[in-house]
Tab-separated table of C-alpha atoms in Angstrom:
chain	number	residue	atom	x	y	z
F	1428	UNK	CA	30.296	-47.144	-9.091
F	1429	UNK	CA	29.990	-44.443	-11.663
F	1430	UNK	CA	27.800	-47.023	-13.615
F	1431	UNK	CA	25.391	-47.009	-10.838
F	1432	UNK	CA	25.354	-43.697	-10.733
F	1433	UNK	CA	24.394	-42.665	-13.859
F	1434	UNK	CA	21.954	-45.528	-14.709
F	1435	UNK	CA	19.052	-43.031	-14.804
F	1436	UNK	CA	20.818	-41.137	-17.636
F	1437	UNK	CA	19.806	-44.318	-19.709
F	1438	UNK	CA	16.860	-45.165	-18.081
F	1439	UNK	CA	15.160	-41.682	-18.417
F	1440	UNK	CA	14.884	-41.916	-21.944
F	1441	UNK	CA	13.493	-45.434	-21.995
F	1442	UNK	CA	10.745	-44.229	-19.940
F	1443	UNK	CA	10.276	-40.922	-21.572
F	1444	UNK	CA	10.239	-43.316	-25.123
F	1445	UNK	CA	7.479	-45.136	-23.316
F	1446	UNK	CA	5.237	-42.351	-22.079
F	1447	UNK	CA	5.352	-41.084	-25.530
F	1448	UNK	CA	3.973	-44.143	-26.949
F	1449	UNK	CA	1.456	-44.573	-24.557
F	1450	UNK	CA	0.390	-41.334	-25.202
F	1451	UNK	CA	0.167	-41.905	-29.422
F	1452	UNK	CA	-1.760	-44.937	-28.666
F	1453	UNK	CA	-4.552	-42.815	-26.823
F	1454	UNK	CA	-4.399	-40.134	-29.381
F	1455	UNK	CA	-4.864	-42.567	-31.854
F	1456	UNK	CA	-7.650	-43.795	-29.846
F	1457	UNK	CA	-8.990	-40.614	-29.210
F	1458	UNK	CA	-8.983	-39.842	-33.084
F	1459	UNK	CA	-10.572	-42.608	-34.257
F	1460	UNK	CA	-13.345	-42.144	-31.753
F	1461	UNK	CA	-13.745	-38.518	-32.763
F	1462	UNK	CA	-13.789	-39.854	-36.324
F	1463	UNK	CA	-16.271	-42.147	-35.558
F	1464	UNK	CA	-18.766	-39.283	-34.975
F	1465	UNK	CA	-21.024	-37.623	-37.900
F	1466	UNK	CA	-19.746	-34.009	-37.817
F	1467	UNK	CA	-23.186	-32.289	-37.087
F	1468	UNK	CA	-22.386	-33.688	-33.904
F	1469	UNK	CA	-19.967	-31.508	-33.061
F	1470	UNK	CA	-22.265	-28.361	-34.890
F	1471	UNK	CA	-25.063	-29.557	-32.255
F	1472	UNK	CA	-22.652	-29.275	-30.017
F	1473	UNK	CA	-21.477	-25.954	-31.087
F	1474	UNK	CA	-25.258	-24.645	-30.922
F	1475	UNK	CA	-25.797	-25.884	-27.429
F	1476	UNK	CA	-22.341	-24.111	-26.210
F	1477	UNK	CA	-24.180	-20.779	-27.663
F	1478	UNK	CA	-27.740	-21.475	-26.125
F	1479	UNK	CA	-28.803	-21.827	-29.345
F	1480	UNK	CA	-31.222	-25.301	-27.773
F	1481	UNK	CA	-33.969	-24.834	-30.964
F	1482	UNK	CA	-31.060	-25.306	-33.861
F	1483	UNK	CA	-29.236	-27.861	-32.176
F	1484	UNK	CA	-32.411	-29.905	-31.565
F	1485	UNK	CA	-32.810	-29.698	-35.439
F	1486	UNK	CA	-29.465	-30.606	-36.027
F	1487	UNK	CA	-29.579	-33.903	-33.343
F	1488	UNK	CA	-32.701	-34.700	-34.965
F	1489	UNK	CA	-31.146	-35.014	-38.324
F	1490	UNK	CA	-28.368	-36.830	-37.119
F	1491	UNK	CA	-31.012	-38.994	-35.356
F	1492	UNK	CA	-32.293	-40.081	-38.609
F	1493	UNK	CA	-29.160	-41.585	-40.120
F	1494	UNK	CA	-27.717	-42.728	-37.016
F	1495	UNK	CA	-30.466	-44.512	-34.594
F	1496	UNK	CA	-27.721	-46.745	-33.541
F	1497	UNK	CA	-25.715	-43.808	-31.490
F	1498	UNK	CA	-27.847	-44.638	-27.913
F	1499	UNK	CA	-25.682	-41.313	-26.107
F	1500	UNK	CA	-26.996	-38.902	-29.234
F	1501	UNK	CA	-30.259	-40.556	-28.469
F	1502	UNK	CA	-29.746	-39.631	-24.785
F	1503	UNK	CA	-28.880	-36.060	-25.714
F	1504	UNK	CA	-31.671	-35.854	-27.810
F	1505	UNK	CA	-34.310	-37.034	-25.244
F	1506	UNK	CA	-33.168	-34.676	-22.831
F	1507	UNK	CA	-33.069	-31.736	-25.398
F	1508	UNK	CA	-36.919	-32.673	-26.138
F	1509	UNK	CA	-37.900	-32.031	-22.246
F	1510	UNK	CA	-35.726	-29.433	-21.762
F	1511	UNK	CA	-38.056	-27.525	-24.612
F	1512	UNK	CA	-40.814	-28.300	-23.404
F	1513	UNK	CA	-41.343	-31.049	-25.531
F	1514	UNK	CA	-42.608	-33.818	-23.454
F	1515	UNK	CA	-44.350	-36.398	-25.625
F	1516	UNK	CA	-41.187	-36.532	-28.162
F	1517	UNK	CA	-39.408	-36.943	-24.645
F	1518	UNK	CA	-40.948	-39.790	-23.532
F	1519	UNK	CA	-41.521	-41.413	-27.155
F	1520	UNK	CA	-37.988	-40.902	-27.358
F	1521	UNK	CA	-37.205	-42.528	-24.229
F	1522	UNK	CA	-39.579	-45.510	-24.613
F	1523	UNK	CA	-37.589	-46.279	-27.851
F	1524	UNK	CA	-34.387	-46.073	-26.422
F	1525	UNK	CA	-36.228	-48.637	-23.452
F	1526	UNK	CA	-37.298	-51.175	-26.356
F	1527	UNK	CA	-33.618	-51.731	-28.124
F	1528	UNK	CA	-32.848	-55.287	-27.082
F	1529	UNK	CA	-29.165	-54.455	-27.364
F	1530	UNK	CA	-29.037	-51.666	-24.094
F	1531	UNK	CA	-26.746	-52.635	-21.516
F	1532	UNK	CA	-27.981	-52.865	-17.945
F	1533	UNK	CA	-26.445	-49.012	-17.312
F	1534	UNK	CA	-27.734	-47.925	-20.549
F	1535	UNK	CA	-31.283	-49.056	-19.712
F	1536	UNK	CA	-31.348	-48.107	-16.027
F	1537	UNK	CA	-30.327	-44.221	-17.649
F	1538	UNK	CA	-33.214	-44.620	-19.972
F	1539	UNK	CA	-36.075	-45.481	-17.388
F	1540	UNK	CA	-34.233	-42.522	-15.288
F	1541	UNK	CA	-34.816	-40.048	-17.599
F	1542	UNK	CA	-38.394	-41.229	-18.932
F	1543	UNK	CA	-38.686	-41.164	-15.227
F	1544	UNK	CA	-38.232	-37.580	-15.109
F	1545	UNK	CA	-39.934	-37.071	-18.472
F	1546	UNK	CA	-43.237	-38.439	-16.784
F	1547	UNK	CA	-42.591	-35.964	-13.766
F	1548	UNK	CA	-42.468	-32.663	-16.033
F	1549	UNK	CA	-45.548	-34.179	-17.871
F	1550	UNK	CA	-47.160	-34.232	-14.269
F	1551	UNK	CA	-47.961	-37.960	-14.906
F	1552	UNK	CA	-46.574	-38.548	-11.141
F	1553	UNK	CA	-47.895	-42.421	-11.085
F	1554	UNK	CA	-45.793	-43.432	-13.473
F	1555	UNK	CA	-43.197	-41.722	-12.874
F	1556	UNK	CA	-43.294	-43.187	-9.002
F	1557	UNK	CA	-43.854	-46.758	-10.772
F	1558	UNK	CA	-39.984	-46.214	-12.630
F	1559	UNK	CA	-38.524	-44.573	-10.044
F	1560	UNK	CA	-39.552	-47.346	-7.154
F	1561	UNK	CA	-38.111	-50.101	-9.776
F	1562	UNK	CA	-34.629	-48.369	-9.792
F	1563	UNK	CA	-34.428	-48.034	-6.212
F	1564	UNK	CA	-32.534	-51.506	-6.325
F	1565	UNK	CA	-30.336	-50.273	-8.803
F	1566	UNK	CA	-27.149	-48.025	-9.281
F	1567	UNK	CA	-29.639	-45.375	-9.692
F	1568	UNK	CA	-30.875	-45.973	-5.941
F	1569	UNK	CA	-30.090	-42.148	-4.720
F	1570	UNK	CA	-31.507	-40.365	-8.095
F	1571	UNK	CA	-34.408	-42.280	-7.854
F	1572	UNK	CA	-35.472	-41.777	-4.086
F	1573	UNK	CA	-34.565	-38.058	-4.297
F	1574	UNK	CA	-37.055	-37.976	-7.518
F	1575	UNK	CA	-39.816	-39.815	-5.468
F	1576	UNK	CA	-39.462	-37.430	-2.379
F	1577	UNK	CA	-40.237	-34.833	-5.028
F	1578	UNK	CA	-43.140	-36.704	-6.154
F	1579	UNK	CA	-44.485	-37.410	-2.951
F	1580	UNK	CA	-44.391	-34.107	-2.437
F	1581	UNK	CA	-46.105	-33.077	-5.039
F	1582	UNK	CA	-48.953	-35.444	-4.402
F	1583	UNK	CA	-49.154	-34.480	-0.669
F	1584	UNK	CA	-48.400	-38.001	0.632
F	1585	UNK	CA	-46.445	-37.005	3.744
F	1586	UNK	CA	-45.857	-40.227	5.403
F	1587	UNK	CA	-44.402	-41.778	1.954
F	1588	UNK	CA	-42.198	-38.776	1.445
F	1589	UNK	CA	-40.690	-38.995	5.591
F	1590	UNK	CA	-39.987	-42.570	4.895
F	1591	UNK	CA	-38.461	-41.491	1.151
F	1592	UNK	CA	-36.441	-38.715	3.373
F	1593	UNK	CA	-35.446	-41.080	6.225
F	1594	UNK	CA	-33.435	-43.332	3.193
F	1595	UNK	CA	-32.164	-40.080	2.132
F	1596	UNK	CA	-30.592	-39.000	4.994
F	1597	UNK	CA	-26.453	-38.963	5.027
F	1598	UNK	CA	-24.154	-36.679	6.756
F	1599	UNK	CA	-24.109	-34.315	3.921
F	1600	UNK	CA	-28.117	-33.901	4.577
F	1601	UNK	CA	-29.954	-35.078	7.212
F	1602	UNK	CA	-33.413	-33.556	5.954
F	1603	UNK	CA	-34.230	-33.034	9.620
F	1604	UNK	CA	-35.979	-29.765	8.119
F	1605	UNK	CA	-37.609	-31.540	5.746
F	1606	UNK	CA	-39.600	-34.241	7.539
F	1607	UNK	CA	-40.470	-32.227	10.860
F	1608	UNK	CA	-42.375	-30.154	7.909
F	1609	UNK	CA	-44.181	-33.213	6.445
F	1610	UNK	CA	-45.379	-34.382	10.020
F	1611	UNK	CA	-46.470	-30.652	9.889
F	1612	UNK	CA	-48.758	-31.166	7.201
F	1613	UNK	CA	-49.815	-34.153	8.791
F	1614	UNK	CA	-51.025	-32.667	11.372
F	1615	UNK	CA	-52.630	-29.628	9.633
F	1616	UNK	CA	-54.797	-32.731	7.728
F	1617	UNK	CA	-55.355	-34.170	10.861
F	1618	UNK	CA	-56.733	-30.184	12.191
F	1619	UNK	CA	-58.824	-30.282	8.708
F	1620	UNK	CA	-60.401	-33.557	10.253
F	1621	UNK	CA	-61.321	-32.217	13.551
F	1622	UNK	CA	-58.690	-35.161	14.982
F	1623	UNK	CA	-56.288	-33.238	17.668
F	1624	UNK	CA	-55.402	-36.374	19.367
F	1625	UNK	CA	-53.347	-37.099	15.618
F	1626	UNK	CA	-52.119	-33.491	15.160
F	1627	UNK	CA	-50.836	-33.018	18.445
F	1628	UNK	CA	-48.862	-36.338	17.975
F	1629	UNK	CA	-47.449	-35.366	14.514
F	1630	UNK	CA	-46.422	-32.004	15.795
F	1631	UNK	CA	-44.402	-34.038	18.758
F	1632	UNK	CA	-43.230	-36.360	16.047
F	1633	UNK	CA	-41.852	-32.916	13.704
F	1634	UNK	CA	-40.233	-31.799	16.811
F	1635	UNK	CA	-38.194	-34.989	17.618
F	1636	UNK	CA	-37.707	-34.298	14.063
F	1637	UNK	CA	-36.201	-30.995	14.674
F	1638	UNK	CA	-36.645	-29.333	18.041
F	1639	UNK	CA	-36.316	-26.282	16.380
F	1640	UNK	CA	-39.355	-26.381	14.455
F	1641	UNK	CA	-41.530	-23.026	15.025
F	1642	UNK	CA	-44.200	-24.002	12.893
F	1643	UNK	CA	-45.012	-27.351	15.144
F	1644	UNK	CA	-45.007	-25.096	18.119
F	1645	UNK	CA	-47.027	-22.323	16.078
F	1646	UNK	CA	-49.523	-25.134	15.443
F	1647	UNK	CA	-49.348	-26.614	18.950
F	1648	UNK	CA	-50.856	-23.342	20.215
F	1649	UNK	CA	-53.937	-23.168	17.326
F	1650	UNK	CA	-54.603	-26.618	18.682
F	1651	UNK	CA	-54.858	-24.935	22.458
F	1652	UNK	CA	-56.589	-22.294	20.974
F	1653	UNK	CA	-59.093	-24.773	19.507
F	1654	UNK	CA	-59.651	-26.331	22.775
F	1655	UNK	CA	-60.126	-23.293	24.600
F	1656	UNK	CA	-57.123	-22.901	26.467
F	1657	UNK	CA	-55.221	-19.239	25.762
F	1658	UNK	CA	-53.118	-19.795	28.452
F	1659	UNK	CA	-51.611	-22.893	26.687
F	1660	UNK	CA	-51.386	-21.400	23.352
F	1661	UNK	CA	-49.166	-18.406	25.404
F	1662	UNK	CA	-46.768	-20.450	26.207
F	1663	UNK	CA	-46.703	-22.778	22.965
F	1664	UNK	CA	-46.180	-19.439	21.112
F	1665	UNK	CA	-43.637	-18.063	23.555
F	1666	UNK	CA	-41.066	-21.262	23.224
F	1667	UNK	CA	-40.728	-20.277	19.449
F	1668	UNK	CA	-38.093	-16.842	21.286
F	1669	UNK	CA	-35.812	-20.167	22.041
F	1670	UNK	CA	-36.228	-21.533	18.690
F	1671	UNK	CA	-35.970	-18.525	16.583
F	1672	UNK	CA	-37.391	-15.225	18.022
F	1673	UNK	CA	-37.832	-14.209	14.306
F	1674	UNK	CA	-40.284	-16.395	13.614
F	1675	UNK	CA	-42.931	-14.750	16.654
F	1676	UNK	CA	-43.791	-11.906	13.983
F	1677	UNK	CA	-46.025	-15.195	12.668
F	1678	UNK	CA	-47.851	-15.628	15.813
F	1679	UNK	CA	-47.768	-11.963	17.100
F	1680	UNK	CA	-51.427	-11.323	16.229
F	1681	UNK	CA	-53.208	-14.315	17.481
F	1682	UNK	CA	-50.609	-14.012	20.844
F	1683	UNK	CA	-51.975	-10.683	21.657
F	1684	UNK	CA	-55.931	-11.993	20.924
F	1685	UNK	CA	-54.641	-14.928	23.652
F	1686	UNK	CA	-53.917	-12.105	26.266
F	1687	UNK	CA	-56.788	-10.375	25.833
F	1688	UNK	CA	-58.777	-13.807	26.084
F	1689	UNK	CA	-57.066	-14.037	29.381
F	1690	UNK	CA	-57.893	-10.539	30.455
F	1691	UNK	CA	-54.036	-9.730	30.268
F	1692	UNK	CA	-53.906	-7.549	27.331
F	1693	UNK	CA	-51.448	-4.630	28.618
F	1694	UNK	CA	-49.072	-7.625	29.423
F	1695	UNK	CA	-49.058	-8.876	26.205
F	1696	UNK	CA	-48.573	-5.554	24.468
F	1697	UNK	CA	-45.958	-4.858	26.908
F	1698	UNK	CA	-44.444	-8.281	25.966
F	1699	UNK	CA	-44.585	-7.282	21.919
F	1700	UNK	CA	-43.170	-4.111	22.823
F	1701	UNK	CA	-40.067	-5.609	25.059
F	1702	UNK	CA	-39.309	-8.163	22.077
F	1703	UNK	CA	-39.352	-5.517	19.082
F	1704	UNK	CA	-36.707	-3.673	21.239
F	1705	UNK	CA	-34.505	-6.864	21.990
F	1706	UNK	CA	-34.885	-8.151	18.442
F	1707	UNK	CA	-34.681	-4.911	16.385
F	1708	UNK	CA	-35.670	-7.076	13.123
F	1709	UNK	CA	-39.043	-8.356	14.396
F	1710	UNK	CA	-41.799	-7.701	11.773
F	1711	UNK	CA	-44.294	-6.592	14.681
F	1712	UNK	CA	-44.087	-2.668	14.187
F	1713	UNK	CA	-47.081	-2.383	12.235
F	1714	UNK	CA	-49.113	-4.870	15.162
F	1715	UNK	CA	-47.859	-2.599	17.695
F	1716	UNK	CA	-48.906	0.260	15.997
F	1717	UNK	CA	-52.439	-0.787	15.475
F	1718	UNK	CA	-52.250	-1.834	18.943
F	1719	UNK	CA	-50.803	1.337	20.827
F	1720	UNK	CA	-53.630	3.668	18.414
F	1721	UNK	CA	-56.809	1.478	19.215
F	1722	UNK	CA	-56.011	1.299	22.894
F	1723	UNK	CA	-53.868	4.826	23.766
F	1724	UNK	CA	-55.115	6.794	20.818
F	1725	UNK	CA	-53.247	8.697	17.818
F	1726	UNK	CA	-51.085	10.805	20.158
F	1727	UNK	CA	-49.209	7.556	22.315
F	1728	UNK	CA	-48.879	5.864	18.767
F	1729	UNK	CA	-47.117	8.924	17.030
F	1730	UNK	CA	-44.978	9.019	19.930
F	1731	UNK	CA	-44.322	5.201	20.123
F	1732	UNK	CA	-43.599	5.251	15.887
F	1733	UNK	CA	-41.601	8.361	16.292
F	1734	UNK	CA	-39.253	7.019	19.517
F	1735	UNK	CA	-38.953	3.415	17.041
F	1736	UNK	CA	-37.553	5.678	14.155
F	1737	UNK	CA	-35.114	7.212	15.948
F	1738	UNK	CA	-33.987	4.103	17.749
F	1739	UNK	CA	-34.169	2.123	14.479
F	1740	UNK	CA	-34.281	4.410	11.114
F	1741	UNK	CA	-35.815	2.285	8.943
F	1742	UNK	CA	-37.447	3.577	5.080
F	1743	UNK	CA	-40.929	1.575	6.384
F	1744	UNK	CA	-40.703	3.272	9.806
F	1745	UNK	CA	-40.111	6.475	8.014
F	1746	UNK	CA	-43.297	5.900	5.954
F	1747	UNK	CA	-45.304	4.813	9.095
F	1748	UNK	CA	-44.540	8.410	10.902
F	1749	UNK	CA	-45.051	10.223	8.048
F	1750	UNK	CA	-48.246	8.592	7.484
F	1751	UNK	CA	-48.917	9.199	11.014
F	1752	UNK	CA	-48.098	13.033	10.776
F	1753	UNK	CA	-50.584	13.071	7.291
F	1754	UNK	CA	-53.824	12.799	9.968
F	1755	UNK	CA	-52.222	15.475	11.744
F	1756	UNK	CA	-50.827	17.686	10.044
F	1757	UNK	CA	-52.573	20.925	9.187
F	1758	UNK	CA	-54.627	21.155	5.794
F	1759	UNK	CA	-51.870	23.475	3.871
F	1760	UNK	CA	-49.055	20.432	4.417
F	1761	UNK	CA	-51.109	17.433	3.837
F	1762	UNK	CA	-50.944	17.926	-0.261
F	1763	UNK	CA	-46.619	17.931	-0.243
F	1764	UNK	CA	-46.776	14.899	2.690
F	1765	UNK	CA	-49.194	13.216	0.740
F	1766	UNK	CA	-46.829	13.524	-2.116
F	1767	UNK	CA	-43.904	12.220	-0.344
F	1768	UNK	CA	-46.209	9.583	1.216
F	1769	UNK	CA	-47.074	8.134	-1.577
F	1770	UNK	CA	-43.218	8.204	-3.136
F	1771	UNK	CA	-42.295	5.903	-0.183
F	1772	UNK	CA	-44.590	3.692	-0.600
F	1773	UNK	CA	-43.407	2.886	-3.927
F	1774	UNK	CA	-39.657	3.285	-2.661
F	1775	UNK	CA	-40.854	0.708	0.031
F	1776	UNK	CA	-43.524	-1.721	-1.852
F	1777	UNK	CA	-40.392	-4.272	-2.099
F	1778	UNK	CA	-40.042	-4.150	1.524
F	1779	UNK	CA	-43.501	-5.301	2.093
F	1780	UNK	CA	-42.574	-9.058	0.444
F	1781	UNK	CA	-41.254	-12.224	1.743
F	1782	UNK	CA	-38.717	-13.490	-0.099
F	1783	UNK	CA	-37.435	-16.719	-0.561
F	1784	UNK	CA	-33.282	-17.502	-0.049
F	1785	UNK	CA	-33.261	-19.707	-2.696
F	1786	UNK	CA	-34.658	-18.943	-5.650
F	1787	UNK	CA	-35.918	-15.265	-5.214
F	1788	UNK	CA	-39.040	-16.220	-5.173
F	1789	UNK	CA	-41.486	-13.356	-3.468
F	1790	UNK	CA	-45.126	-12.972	-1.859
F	1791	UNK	CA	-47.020	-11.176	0.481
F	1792	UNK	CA	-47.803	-13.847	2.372
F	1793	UNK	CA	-46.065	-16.618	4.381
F	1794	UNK	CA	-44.903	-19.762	2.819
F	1795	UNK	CA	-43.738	-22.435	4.819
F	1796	UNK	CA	-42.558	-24.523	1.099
F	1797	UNK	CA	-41.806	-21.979	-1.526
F	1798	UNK	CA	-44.652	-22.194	-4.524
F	1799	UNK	CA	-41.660	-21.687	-7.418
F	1800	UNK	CA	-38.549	-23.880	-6.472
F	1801	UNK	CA	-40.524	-25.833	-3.363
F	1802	UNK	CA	-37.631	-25.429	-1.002
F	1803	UNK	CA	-38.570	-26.178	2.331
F	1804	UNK	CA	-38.451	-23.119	5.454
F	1805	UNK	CA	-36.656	-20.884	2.724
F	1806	UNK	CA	-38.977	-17.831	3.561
F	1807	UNK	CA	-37.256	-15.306	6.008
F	1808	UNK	CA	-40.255	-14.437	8.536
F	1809	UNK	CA	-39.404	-10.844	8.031
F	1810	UNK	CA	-40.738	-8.869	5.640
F	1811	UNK	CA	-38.341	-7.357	3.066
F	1812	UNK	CA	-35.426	-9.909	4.225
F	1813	UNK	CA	-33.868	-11.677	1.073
F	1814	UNK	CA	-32.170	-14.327	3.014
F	1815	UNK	CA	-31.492	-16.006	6.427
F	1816	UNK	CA	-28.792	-17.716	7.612
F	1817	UNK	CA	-28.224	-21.169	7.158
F	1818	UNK	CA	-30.070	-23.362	9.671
C-alpha cells in the first residue's frame, strides 16, 4: 500500500528526466538552425526592428549574393523591394524565385502571391488578375479573391467584383455594404447611358443587398427626377429618415427644389426645419439659412440662426450669427466683428471637411469610397464628424 502510494515520488523524476531531454534535443535543433544562418541575417534583422528598411535592404542584398539558395531571405527580400518602392527589383525578384525548379508547391503558390501583389502596386492590374485567378484553386484561395475584389475595383468592373464579394462573404464579413455599392455604380453607368430601366433595377438589386442603402434610394429619386416626377423623388428621398436620417443632409438641396417643383415649398422648408430640430446633427443649417434669408429676408434668418445657437451652441453656428450680425451691425463694430469673423473661420475651417473613419482621410466633398484607403461608406455625412458608428 505505501508502495502505491508513493509511486509518483519515482515516477516524477523519470518524467521530469524526460522533459529535459526533449527539451535539449529542440535546443539543439534550434541552434543548429540558428547556426545555419549567415549572421547579417540577424543585422538585417536588427535594421528592420529599428525602421532602418534602406540598410537592411543593403544588407539582404549582400546576403542575397552568397546565398541564392535561402528561398525565405529571398522572400524577405522581394517584399523589402516593394515595400520601397522598388517594383521592378520586386517582380524580377519574384519571377526568379517562380523559375527555381526545386520550390515546393507552398513555396511557389507564396511566390506567384506576392508577384501577384507586386504587379498590383506596379498598377499592371491584368496580370496581376491573371495570378491571382490561378491561385483561387489553391491554399491561397481567400488572399487571392480578396486581392481581385481590390482589382476589380480598381478597374471599375462592378459585376466581377459582386461576384468576387459574394465568394468572400463569411460570418465574420458579409460585404453586404460592399456590393449594394457596386450595383450602385452600376446603376450610375447605366444613368451615364440614358438606360433607367437598368439603373432602377441595380438600385433594387443594392437594396436586397442592403436595405439600408441611402445612396440607392438617393439615386432612386434622381432617376424620378429625370423622369419628371418630384413627387416620386419626395418620397424616395424621405425613406432615407428610416435608413439613416443623417444621410438626408445629401439630398436636402435637391428635396427642397422637389417641393418647390410641386408648388409646396413652405412644406418642405417646414419639413428641413422639423428634422434639424429632431436630429440636432443634421448638416442642413447652412440650407436652411439660405432658405429662411431668400424667402423671409435677413431679419427671420438672424432670428432663426440666433434661436439654433442657443438651442444647439455650436463654433459653426457661432460663426453663422456672427456673420449674420457683420451685415448688420453698425459701421464702428464691423472692423472688431470682422476680426473675430475671420478668427473663426480659421478656428472652424476643420469643421467644414468630411472625414473618413478609417484612415483620416478628409475632403470637402462627399465620397461614397474613400480616394486614400478606398474603404467603402466610411465618410460620416456630416461635416466635421471624424467617425460614425459601426454599421
Amino acid at each position: 500500500m505505501v508502495d502505491s502510494q508513493y509511486w509518483w515520488l519515482i515516477a516524477f523524476p523519470a518524467f521530469f528526466g524526460l522533459g529535459w531531454l526533449a527539451a535539449r534535443i529542440d535546443i539543439k535543433h534550434v541552434l543548429s538552425e540558428t547556426r545555419s544562418l549567415p549572421a547579417a541575417y540577424f543585422k538585417g534583422l536588427n535594421y528592420l526592428l529599428n525602421g532602418e528598411t534602406n540598410r537592411a535592404v543593403d544588407v539582404y542584398v549582400e546576403v542575397a549574393r552568397h546565398h541564392a539558395e535561402t528561398v525565405e531571405l529571398q522572400f524577405t527580400l522581394g517584399h523589402l523591394f516593394r515595400r520601397r518602392g522598388e517594383l521592378e527589383r520586386a517582380i524580377r525578384m519574384h519571377q526568379k524565385l517562380l523559375a527555381r525548379p526545386e520550390l515546393n508547391d507552398a513555396q511557389r503558390q507564396q511566390a506567384q502571391f506576392e508577384l501577384a501583389q507586386d504587379f498590383m502596386a506596379a498598377g499592371l492590374y491584368d496580370r496581376a488578375e491573371a495570378i491571382l485567378t490561378e491561385l483561387q484553386h489553391t491554399d491561397y484561395a481567400r488572399q487571392a479573391r480578396t486581392e481581385l475584389l481590390g482589382v476589380y475595383q480598381q478597374e471599375k468592373a462592378w459585376r466581377k467584383a459582386i461576384e468576387i464579394a459574394q465568394q468572400l462573404r463569411d460570418d465574420s464579413h458579409t460585404y453586404q455594404h460592399e456590393i449594394a455599392q457596386f450595383h450602385c455604380e452600376l446603376a450610375e453607368q447605366a444613368m451615364a447611358r440614358s438606360q433607367p430601366e437598368e439603373a432602377r433595377a441595380e438600385l433594387e438589386a443594392a437594396l436586397v443587398a442592403n436595405r439600408q442603402c441611402a445612396r440607392a434610394r438617393s439615386l432612386q429619386g434622381e432617376l424620378a427626377i429625370q423622369a419628371g416626377n418630384p413627387e416620386a423623388a419626395i418620397e424616395f428621398w424621405l425613406a432615407i429618415e428610416s435608413q439613416d436620417p443623417d444621410y438626408l443632409a445629401l439630398v436636402a438641396r435637391p428635396l427642397l427644389a422637389a417641393y418647390d417643383a410641386t408648388g409646396r415649398g413652405d412644406e418642405g422648408t417646414n419639413l428641413l426645419t422639423r428634422l434639424l430640430s429632431q436630429y440636432p446633427e443634421l448638416d442642413v443649417l447652412e440650407l436652411l439659412y439660405e432658405r429662411i434669408m431668400s424667402k423671409s429676408g435677413m431679419d427671420e434668418a438672424y432670428a432663426f440662426i440666433r434661436d439654433r445657437l442657443r438651442n444647439h451652441p455650436t463654433m459653426p453656428g457661432l460663426r453663422r450669427v456672427l456673420e449674420t450680425h457683420l451685415l448688420i451691425a453698425p459701421d464702428n463694430e464691423k472692423s472688431d466683428l470682422e476680426i473675430i469673423v475671420k478668427l473663426l473661420n480659421e478656428a472652424t475651417r476643420e469643421q467644414s471637411m468630411y472625414y473618413c473613419s478609417h484612415c483620416g482621410f478628409k475632403a470637402r466633398q462627399y465620397f461614397w469610397h474613400c480616394p486614400a484607403c478606398t474603404s467603402w461608406e466610411s465618410f460620416a455625412p456630416v461635416r466635421g464628424k471624424r467617425s460614425r458608428n459601426a454599421q
